[in-house]
PDB file of C-alpha atoms and ligand atoms in Angstrom:
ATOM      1  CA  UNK A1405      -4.897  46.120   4.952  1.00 97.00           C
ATOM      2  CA  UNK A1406      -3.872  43.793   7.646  1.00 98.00           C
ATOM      3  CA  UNK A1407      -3.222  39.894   6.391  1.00 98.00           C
ATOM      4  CA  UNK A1408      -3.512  36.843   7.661  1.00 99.00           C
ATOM      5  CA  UNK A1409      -2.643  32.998   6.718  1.00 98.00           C
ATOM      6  CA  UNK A1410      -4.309  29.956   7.172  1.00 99.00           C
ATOM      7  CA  UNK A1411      -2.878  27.072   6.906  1.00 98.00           C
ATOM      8  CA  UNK A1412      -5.798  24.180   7.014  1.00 98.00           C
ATOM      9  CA  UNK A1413      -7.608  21.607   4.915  1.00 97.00           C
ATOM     10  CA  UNK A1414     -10.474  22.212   2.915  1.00 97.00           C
ATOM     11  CA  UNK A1415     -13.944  21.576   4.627  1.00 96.00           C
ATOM     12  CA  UNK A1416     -16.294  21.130   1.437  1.00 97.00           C
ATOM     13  CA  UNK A1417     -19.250  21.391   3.722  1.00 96.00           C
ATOM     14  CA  UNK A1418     -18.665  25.201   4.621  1.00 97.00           C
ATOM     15  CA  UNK A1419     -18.482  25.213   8.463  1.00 95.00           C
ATOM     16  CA  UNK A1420     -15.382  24.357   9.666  1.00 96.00           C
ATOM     17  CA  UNK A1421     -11.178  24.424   7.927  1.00 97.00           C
ATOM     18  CA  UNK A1422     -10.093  27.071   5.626  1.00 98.00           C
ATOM     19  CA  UNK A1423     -13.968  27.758   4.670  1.00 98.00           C
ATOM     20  CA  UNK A1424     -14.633  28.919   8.371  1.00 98.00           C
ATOM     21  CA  UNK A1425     -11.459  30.862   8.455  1.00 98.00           C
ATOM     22  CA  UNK A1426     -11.802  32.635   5.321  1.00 98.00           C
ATOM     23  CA  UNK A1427     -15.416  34.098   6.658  1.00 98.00           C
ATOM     24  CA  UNK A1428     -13.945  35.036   9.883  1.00 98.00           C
ATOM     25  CA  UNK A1429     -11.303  36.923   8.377  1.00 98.00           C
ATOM     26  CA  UNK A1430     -13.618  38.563   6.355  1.00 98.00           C
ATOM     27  CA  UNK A1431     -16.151  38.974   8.837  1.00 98.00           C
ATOM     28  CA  UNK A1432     -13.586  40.604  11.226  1.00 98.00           C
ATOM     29  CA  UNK A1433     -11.634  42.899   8.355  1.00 98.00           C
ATOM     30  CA  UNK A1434      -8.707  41.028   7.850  1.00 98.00           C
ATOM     31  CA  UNK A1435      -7.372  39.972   4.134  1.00 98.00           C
ATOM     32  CA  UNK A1436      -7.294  36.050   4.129  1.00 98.00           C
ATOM     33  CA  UNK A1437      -4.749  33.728   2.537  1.00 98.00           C
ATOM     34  CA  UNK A1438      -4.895  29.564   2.604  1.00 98.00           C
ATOM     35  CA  UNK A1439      -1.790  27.361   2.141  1.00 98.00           C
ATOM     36  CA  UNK A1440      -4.416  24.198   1.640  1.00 98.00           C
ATOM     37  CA  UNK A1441      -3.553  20.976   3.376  1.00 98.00           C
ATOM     38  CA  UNK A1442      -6.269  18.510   2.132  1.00 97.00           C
ATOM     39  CA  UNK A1443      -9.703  18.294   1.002  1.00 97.00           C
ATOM     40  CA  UNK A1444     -12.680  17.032   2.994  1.00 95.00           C
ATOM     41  CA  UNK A1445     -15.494  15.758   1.837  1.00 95.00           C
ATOM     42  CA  UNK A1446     -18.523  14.301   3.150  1.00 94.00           C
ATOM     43  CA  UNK A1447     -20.448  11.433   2.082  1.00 94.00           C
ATOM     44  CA  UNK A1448     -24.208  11.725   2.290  1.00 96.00           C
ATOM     45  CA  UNK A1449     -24.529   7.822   0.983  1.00 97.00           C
ATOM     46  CA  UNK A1450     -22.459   6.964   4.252  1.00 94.00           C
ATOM     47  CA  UNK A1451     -23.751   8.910   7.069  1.00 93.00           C
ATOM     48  CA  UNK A1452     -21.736  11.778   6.511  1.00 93.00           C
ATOM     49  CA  UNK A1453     -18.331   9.851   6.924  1.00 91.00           C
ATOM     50  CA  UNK A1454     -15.461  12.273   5.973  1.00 91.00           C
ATOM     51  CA  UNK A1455     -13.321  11.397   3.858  1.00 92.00           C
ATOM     52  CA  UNK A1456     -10.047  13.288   3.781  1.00 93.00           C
ATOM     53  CA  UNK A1457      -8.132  14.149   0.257  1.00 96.00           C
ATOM     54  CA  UNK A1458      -4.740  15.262   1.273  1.00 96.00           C
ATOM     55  CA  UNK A1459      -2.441  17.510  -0.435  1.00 98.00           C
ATOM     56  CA  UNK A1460       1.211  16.827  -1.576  1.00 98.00           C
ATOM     57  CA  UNK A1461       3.827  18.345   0.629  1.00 98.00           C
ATOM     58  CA  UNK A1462       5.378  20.204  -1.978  1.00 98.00           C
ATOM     59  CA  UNK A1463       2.384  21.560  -3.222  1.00 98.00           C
ATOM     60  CA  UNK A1464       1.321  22.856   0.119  1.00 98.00           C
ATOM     61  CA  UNK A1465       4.947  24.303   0.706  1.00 98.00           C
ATOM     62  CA  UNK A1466       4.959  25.877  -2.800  1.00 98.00           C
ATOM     63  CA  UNK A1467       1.555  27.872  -1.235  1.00 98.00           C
ATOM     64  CA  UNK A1468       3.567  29.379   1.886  1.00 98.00           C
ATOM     65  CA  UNK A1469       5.986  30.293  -1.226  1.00 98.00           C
ATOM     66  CA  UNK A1470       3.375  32.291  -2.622  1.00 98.00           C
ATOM     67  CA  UNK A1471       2.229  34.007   0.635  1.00 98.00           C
ATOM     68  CA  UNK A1472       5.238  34.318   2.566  1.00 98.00           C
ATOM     69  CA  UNK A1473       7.962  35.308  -0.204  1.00 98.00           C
ATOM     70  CA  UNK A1474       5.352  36.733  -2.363  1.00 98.00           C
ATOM     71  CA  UNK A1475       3.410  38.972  -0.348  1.00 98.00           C
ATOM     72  CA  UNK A1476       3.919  38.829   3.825  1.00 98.00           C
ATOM     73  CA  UNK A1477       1.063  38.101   6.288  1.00 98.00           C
ATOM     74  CA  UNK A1478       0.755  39.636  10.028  1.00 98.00           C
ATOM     75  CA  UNK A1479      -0.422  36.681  11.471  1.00 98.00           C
ATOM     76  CA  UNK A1480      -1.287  32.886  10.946  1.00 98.00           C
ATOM     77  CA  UNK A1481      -3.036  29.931  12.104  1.00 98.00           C
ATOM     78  CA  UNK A1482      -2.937  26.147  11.478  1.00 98.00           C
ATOM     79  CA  UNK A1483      -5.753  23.698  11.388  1.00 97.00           C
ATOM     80  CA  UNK A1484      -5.841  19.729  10.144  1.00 96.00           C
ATOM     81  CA  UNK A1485      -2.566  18.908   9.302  1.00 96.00           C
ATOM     82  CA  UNK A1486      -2.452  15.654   7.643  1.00 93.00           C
ATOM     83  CA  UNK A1487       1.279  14.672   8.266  1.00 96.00           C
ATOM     84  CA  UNK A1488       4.776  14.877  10.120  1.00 97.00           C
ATOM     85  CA  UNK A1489       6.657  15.864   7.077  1.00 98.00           C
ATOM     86  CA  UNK A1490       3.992  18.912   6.854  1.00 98.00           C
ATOM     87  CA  UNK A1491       4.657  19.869  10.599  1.00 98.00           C
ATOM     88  CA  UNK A1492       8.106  19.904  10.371  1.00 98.00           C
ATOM     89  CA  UNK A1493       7.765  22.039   7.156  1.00 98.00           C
ATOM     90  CA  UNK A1494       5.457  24.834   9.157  1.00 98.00           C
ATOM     91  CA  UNK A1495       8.022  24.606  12.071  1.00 98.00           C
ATOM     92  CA  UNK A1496      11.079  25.157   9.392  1.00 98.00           C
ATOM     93  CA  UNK A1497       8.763  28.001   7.693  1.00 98.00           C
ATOM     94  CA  UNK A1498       7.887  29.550  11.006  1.00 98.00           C
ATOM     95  CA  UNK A1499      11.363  30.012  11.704  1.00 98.00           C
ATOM     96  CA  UNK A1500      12.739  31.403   8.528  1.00 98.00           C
ATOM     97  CA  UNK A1501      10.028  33.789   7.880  1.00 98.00           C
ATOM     98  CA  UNK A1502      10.100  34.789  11.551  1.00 98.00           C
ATOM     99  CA  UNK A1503       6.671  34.631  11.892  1.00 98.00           C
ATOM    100  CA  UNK A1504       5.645  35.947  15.284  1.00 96.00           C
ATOM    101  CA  UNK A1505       1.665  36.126  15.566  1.00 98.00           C
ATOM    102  CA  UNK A1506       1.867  32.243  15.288  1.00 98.00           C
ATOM    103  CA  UNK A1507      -2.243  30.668  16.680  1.00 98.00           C
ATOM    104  CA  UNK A1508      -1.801  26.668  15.972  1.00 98.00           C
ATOM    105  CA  UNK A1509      -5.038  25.298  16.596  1.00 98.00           C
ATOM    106  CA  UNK A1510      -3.786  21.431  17.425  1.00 97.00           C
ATOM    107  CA  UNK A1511      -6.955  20.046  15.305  1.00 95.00           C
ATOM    108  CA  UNK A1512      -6.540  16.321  16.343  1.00 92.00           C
ATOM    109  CA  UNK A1513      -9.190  14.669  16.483  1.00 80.00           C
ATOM    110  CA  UNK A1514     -12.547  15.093  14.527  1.00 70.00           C
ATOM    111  CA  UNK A1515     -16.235  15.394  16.165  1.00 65.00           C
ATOM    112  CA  UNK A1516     -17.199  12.284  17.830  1.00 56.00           C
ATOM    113  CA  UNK A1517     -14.070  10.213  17.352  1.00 64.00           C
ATOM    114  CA  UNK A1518     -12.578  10.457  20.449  1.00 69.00           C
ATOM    115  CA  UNK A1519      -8.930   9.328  18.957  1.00 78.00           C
ATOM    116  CA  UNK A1520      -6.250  11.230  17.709  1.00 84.00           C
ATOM    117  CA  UNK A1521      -6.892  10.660  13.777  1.00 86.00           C
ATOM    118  CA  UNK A1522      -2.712  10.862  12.796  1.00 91.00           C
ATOM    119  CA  UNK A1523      -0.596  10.206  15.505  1.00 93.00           C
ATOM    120  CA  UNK A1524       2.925  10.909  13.995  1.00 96.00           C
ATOM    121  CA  UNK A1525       1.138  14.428  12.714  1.00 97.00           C
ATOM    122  CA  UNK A1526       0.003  14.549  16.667  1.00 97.00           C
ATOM    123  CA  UNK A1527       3.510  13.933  17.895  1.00 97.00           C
ATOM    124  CA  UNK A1528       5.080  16.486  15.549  1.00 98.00           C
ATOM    125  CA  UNK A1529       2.869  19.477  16.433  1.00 98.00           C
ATOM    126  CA  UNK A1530       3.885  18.473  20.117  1.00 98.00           C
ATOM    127  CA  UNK A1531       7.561  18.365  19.649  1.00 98.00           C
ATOM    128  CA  UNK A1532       7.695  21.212  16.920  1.00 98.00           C
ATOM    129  CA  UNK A1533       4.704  23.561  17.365  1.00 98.00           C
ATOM    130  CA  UNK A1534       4.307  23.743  20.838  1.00 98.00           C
ATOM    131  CA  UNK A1535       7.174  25.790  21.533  1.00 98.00           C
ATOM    132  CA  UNK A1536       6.990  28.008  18.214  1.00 98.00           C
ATOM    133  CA  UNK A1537       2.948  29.255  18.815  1.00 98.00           C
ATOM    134  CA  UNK A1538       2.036  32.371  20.683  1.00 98.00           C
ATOM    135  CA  UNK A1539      -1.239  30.999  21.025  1.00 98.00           C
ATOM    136  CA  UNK A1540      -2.770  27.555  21.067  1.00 98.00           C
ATOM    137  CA  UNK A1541      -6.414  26.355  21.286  1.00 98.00           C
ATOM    138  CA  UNK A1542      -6.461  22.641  22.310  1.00 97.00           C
ATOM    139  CA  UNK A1543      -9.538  21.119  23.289  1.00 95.00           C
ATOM    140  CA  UNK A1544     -10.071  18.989  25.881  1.00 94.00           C
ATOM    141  CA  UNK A1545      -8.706  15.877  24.373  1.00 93.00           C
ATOM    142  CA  UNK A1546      -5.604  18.048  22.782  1.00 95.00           C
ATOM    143  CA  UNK A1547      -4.579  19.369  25.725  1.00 97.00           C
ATOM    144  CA  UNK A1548      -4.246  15.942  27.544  1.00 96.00           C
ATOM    145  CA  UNK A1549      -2.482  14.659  24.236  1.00 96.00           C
ATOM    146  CA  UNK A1550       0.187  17.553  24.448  1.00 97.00           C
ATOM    147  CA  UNK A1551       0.506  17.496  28.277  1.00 98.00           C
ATOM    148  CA  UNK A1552       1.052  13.852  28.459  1.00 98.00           C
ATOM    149  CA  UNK A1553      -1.649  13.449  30.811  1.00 96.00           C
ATOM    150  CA  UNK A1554      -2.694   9.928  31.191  1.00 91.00           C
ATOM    151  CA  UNK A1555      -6.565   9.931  31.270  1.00 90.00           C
ATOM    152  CA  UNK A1556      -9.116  12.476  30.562  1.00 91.00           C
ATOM    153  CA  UNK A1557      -9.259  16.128  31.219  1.00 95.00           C
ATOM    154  CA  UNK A1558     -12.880  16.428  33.631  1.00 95.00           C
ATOM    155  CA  UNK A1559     -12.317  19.173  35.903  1.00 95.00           C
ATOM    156  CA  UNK A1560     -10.691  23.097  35.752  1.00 96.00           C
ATOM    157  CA  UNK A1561      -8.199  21.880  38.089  1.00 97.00           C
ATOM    158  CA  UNK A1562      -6.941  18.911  35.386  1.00 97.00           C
ATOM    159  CA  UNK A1563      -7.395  21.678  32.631  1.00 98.00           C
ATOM    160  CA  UNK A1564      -5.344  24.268  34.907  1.00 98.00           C
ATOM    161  CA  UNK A1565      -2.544  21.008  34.715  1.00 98.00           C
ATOM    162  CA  UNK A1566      -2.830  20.427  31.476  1.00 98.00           C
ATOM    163  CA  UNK A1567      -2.515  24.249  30.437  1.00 98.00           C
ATOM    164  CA  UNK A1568       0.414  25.073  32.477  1.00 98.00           C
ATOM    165  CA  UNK A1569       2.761  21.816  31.205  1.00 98.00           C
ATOM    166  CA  UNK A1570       1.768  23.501  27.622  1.00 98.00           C
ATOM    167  CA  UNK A1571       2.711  26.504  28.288  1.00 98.00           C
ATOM    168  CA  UNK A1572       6.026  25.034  30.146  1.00 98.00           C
ATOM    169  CA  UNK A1573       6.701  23.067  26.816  1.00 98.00           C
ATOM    170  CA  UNK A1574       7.235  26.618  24.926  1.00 98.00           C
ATOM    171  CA  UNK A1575       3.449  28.193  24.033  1.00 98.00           C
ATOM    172  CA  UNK A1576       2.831  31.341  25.652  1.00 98.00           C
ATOM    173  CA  UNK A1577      -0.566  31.534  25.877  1.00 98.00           C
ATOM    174  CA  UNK A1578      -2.917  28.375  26.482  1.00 98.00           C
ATOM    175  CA  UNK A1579      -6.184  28.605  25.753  1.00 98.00           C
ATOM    176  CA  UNK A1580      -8.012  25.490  26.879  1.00 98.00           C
ATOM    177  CA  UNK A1581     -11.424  25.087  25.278  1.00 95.00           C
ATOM    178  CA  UNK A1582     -14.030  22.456  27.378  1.00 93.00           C
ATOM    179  CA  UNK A1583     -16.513  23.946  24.972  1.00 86.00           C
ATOM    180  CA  UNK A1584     -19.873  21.997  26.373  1.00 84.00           C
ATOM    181  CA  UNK A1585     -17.633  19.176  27.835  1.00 88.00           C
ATOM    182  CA  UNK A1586     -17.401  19.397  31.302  1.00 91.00           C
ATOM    183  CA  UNK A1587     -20.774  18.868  33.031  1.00 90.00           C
ATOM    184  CA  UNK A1588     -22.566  21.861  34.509  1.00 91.00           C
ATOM    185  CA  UNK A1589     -24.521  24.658  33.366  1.00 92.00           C
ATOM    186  CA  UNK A1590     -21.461  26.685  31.176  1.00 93.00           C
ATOM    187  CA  UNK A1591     -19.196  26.248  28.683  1.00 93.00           C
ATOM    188  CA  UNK A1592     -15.550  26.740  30.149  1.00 94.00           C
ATOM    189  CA  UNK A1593     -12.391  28.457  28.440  1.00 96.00           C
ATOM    190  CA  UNK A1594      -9.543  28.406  30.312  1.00 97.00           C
ATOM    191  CA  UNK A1595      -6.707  30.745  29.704  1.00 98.00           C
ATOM    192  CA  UNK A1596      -3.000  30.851  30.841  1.00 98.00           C
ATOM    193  CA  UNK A1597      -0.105  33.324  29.803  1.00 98.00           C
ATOM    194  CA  UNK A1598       2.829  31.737  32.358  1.00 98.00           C
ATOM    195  CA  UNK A1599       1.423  34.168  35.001  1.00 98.00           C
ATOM    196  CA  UNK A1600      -2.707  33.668  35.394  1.00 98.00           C
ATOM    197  CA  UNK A1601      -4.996  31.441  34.960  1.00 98.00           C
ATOM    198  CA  UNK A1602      -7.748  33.130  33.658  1.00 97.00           C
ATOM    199  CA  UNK A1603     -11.606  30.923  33.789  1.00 96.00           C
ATOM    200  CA  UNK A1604     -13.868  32.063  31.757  1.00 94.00           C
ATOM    201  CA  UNK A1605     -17.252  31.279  31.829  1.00 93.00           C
ATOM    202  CA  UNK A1606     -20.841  31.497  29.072  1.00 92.00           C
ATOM    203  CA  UNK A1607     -23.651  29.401  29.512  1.00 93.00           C
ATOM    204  CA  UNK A1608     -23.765  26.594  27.067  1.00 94.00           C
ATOM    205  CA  UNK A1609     -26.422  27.158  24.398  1.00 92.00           C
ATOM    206  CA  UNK A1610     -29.016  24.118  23.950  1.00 87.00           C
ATOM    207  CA  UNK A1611     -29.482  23.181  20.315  1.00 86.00           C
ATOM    208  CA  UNK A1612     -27.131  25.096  19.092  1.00 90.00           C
ATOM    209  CA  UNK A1613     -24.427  23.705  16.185  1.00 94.00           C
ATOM    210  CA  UNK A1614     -20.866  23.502  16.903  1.00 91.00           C
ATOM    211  CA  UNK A1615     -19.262  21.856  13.897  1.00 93.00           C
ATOM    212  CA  UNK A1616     -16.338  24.518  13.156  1.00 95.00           C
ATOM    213  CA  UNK A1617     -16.252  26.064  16.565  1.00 96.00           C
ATOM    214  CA  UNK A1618     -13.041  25.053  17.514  1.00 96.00           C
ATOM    215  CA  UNK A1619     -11.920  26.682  13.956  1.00 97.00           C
ATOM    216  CA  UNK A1620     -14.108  29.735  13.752  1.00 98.00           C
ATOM    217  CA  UNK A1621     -12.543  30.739  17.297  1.00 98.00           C
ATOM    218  CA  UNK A1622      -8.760  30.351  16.686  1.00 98.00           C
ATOM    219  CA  UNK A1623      -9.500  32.193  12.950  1.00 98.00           C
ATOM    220  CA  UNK A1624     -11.234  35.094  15.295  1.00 98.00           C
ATOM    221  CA  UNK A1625      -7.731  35.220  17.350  1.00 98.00           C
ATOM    222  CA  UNK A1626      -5.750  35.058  14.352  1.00 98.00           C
ATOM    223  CA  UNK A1627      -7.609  37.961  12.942  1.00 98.00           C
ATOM    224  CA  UNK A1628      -7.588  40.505  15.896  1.00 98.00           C
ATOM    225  CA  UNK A1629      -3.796  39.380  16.360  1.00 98.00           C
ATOM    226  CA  UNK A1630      -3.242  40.223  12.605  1.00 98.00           C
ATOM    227  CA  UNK A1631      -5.167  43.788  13.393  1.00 98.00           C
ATOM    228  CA  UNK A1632      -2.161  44.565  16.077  1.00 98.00           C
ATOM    229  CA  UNK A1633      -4.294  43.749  19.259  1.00 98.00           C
ATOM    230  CA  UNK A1634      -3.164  42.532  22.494  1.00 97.00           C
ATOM    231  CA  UNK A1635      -3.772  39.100  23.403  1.00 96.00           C
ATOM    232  CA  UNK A1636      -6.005  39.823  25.780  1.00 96.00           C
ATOM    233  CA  UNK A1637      -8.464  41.829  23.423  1.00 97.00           C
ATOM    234  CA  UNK A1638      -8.222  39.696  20.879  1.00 98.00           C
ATOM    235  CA  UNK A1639      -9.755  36.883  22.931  1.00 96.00           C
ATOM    236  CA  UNK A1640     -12.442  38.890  24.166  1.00 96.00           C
ATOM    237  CA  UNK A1641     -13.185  39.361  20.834  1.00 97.00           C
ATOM    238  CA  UNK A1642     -13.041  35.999  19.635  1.00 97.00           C
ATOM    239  CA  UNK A1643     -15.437  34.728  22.124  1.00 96.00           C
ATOM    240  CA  UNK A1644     -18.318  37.780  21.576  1.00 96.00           C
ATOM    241  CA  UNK A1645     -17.389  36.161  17.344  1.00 97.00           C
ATOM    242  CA  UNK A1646     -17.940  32.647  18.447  1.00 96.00           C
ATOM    243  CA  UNK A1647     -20.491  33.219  20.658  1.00 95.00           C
ATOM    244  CA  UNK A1648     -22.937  34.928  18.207  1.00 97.00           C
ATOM    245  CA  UNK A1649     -22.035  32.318  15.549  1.00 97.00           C
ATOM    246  CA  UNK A1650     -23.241  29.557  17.855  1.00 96.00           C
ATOM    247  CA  UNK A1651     -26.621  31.318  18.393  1.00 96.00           C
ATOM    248  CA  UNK A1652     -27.493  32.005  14.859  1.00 97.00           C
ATOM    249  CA  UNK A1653     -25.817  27.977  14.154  1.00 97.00           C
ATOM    250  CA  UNK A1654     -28.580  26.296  11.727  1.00 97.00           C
ATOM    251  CA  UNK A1655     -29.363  22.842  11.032  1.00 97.00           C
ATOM    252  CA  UNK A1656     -27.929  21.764   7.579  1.00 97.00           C
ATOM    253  CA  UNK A1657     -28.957  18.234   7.314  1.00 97.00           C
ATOM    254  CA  UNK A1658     -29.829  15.279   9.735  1.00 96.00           C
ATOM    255  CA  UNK A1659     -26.005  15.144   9.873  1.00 95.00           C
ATOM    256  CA  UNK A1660     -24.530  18.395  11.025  1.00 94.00           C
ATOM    257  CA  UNK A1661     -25.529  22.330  11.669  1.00 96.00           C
ATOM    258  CA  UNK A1662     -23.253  25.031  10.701  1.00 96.00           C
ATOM    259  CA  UNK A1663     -22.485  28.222  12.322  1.00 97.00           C
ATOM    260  CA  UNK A1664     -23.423  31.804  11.762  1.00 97.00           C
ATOM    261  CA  UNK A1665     -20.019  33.602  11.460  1.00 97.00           C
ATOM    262  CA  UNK A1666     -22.013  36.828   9.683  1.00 97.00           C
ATOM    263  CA  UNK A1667     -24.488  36.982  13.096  1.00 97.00           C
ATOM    264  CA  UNK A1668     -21.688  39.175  15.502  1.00 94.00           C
ATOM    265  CA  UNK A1669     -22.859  41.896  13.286  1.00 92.00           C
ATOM    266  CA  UNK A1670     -26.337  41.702  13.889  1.00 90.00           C
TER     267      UNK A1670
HETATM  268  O1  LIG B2648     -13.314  20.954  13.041  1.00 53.54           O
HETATM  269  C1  LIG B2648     -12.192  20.255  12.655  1.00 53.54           C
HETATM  270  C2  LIG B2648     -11.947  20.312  11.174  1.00 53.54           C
HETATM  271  C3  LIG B2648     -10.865  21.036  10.715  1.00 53.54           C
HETATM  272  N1  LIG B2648     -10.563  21.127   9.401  1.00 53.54           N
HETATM  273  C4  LIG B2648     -11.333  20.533   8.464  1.00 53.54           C
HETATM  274  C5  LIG B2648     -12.451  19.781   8.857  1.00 53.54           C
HETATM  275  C6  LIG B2648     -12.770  19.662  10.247  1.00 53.54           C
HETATM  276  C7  LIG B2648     -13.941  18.892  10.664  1.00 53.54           C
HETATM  277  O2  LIG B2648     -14.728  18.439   9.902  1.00 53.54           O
HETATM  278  O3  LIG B2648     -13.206  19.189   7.920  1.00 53.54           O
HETATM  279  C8  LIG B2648     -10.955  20.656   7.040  1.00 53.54           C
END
């Protein structure tokens, strides 16, 4: 049985954090672990506002304990991480566990705040994850955050930018998500390994729910990395996953929709 960790907070409302990873790792055969970082809940007496419970340091590091010392995982991923002293834990964990199959998906920012919700957690994953992940799935506001780039991301060209000071800062493999960002007719991933820039294209998908997306798709990488495939395949993968889930997404209140992470199968 392949195994894999995730290292994320807890999103009550079932689409996105550890709740979307778990089902992804289930949904793609791969044993699932959490090291929980905080729990998020939503407020239906406040328009949804979320309203994030986190979890003591120690707590979460006596977690990787559990997984790392106690039974060994073949790959991992990070979501929200609520703190610098947390970072700098996964970084110091990373390394002594020599944990190679490393996806940190820089979560940031949350859906419709366009600012970066913890800076000195922002600033650590820069300075200490960048250069320990063999994968990383910024968004478009991520990727100008970790590539010091002064304004917004709008075109491939500023992504291609972006991705390649990333990858110079230690990741090897950028995966840009515009998601259904930049204008035009498709939604844009943009990939670079130090060698290619890979564009990939899908046409964006009208009405369709994207809370836990940016989750849901590093969880997918995680999973096919955990399985033993190449990078390469495993993103393939992860977008034919992601892609499915968005089509089957379904409204769950006047607040947010939810994916389908069971519809790849259908
Ligand atoms: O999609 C970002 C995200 C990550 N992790 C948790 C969340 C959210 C957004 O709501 O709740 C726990």
């Amino acid at each position: 049985m392949y195994k894999a960790m995730t290292i994320a907070g807890s999103d009550t409302s079932g689409g996105a954090g550890m709740e979307a990873d778990l089902k992804t790792f289930q949904e793609l055969g791969v044993y699932g672990m959490t090291a929980l970082t905080c729990i998020v809940a939503q407020n239906p007496n406040a328009d949804w506002a979320h309203e994030i419970y986190p979890i003591e340091t120690a707590v979460i590091e006596k977690q990787l304990i559990t997984i790392l010392q106690g039974i060994g995982c073949d790959a991992m991923k990070t979501g929200m991480l609520g703190s610098a002293d947390l970072v700098e834990l996964i970084a110091a964990t990373i390394d002594k566990y020599e944990l190679k199959n490393v996806v940190i998906d820089p979560v940031m920012v949350c859906k419709g705040i366009d600012t970066i919700m913890v800076p000195e957690a922002a600033a650590a994953i820069k300075e200490l994850l960048v250069k320990r992940a063999l994968v990383m799935t910024p968004n478009l506001l991520e990727a100008a955050y970790l590539a010091d780039m002064p304004a917004a991301i709008t075109t491939v060209e500023e992504m291609k930018q972006a991705a390649a000071v990333i990858h110079d800062k230690g990741c090897q493999n950028v995966i840009l998500k515009a998601g259904d960002r930049l204008p035009g007719n498709d939604a844009v991933e943009l990939v670079y390994d130090g060698k290619t820039f890979t564009e990939k294209r899908h046409p964006k998908i009208p009405n369709s729910y994207n809370h836990g997306a940016g989750c849901t798709f590093s969880a997918a990488v995680t999973a096919c990395l955990a399985k033993g495939m190449a990078i390469t395949d495993a993103l393939e993968t992860a977008e034919n996953f992601i892609y499915a889930a968005l089509r089957g997404s379904f409204r769950m209140n006047q607040w947010s929709g939810a994916l389908k992470h069971c519809a790849w199968r259908e």
